[in-house]
mmCIF file of C-alpha atoms in Angstrom:
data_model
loop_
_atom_site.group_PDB
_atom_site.id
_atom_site.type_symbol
_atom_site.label_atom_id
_atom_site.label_comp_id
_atom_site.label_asym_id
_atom_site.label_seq_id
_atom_site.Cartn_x
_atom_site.Cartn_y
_atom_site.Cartn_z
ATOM 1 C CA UNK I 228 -54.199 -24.623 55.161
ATOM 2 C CA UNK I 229 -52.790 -25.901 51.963
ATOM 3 C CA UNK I 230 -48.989 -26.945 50.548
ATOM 4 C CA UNK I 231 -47.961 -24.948 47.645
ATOM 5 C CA UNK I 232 -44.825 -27.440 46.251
ATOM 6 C CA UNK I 233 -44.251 -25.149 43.424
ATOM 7 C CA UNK I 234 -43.556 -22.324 45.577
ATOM 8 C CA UNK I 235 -42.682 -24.670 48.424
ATOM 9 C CA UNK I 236 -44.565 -22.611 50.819
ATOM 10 C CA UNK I 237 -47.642 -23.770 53.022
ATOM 11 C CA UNK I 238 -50.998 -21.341 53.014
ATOM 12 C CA UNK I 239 -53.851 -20.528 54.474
ATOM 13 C CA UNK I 240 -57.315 -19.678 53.828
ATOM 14 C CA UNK I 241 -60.339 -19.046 55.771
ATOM 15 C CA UNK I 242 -63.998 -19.135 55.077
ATOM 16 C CA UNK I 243 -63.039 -19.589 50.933
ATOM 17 C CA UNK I 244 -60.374 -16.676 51.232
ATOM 18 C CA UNK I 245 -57.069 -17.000 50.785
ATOM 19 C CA UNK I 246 -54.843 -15.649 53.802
ATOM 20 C CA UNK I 247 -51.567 -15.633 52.325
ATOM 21 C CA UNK I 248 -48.351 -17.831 53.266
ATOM 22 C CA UNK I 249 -47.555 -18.585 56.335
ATOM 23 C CA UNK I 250 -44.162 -20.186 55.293
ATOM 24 C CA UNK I 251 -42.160 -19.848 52.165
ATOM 25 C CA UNK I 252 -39.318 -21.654 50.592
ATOM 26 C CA UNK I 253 -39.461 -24.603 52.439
ATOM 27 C CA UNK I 254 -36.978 -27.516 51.571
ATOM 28 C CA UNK I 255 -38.279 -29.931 49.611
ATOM 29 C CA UNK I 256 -37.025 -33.187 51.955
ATOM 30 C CA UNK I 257 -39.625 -31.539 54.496
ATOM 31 C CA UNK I 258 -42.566 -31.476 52.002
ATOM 32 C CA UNK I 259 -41.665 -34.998 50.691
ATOM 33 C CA UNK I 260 -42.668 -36.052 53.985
ATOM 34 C CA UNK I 261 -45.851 -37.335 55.404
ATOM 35 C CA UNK I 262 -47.710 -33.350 56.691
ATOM 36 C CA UNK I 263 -50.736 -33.776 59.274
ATOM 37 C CA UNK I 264 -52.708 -30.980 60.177
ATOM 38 C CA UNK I 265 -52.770 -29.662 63.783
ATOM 39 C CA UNK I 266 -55.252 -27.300 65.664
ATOM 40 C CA UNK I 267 -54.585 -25.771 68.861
ATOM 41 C CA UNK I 268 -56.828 -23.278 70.534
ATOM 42 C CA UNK I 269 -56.954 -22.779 74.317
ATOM 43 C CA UNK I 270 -60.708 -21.203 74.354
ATOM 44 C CA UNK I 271 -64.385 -22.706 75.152
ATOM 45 C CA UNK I 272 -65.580 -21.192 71.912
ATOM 46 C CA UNK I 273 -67.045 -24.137 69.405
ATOM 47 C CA UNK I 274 -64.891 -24.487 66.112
ATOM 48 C CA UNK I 275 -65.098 -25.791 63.113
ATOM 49 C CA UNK I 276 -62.952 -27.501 61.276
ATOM 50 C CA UNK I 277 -62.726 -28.931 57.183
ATOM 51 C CA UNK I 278 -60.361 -31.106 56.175
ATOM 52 C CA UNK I 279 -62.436 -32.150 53.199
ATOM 53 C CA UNK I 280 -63.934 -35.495 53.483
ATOM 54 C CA UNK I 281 -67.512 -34.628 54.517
ATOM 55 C CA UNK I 282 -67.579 -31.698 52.510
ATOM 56 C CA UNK I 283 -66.198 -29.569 50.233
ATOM 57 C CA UNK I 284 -63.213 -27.050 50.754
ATOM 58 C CA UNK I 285 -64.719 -23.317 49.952
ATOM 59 C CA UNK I 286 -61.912 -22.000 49.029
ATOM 60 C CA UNK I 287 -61.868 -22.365 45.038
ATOM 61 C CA UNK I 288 -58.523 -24.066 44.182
ATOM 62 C CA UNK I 289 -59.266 -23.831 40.321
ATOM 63 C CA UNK I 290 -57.223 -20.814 40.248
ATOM 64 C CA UNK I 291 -54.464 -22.165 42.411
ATOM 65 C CA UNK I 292 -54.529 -25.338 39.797
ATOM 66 C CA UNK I 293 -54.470 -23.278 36.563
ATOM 67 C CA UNK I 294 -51.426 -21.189 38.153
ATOM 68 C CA UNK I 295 -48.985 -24.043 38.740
ATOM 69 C CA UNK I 296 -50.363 -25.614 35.060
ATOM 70 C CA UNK I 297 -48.885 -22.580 33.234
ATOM 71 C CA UNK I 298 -45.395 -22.537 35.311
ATOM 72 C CA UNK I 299 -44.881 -26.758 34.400
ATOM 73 C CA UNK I 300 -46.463 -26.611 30.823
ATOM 74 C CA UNK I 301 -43.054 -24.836 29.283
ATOM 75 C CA UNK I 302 -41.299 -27.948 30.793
ATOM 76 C CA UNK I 303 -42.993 -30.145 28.925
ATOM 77 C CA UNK I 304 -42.661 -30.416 24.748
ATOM 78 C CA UNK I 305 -45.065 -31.961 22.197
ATOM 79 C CA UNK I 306 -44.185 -33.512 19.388
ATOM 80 C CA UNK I 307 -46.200 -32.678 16.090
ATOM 81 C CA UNK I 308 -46.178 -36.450 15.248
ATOM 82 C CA UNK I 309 -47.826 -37.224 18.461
ATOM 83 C CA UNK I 310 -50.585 -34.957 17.974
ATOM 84 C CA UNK I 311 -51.099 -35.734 14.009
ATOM 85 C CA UNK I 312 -51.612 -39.057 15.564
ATOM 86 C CA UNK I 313 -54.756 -38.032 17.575
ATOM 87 C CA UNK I 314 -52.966 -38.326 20.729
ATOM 88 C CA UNK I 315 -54.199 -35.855 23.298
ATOM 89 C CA UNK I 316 -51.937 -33.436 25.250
ATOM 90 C CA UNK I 317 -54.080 -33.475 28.558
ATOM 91 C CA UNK I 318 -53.184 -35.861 31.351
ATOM 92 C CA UNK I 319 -56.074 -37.092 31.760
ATOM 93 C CA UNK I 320 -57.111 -37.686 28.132
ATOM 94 C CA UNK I 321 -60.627 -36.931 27.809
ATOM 95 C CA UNK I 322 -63.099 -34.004 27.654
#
């Protein structure tokens, strides 16, 4: 599962597909808060589980990234002095 804090919503994908929300609309004051992921299955079946340090997530988040850069970019203005300057626009400021 992931936290969506633009939509305020937590999802859920499996095997690199997303699965839709499970929640929507959440407060804020609960996502400001320290989230820990739980599992509970009553079964004998073997699972597995990825919470990303060993390896990495399949689901692609690119997508999910380049969404919530196009609803925050409108929020933010450049000035044409800052850029005749050389400055870069990009957070991170490199290639």
């Amino acid at each position: 599962c992931g936290i969506d804090y633009v939509a305020q919503g937590i999802f859920f994908t499996l095997n690199g597909k997303f699965l839709g929300y499970g929640w929507k609309n959440i407060g804020v004051e609960f996502l400001h808060n320290d989230l820990y992921p739980v599992v509970g299955i009553d079964t004998n079946a073997p699972i597995s589980l990825n919470m990303g340090t060993s390896r990495p997530f399949q689901y692609d988040l690119s997508e999910f990234h380049q969404k919530h850069a196009n609803l925050i970019a409108p929020q933010y203005q450049f000035s044409t002095k800052s850029s005749q300057r050389g400055a870069s626009n990009s957070c991170g400021g490199g290639a």
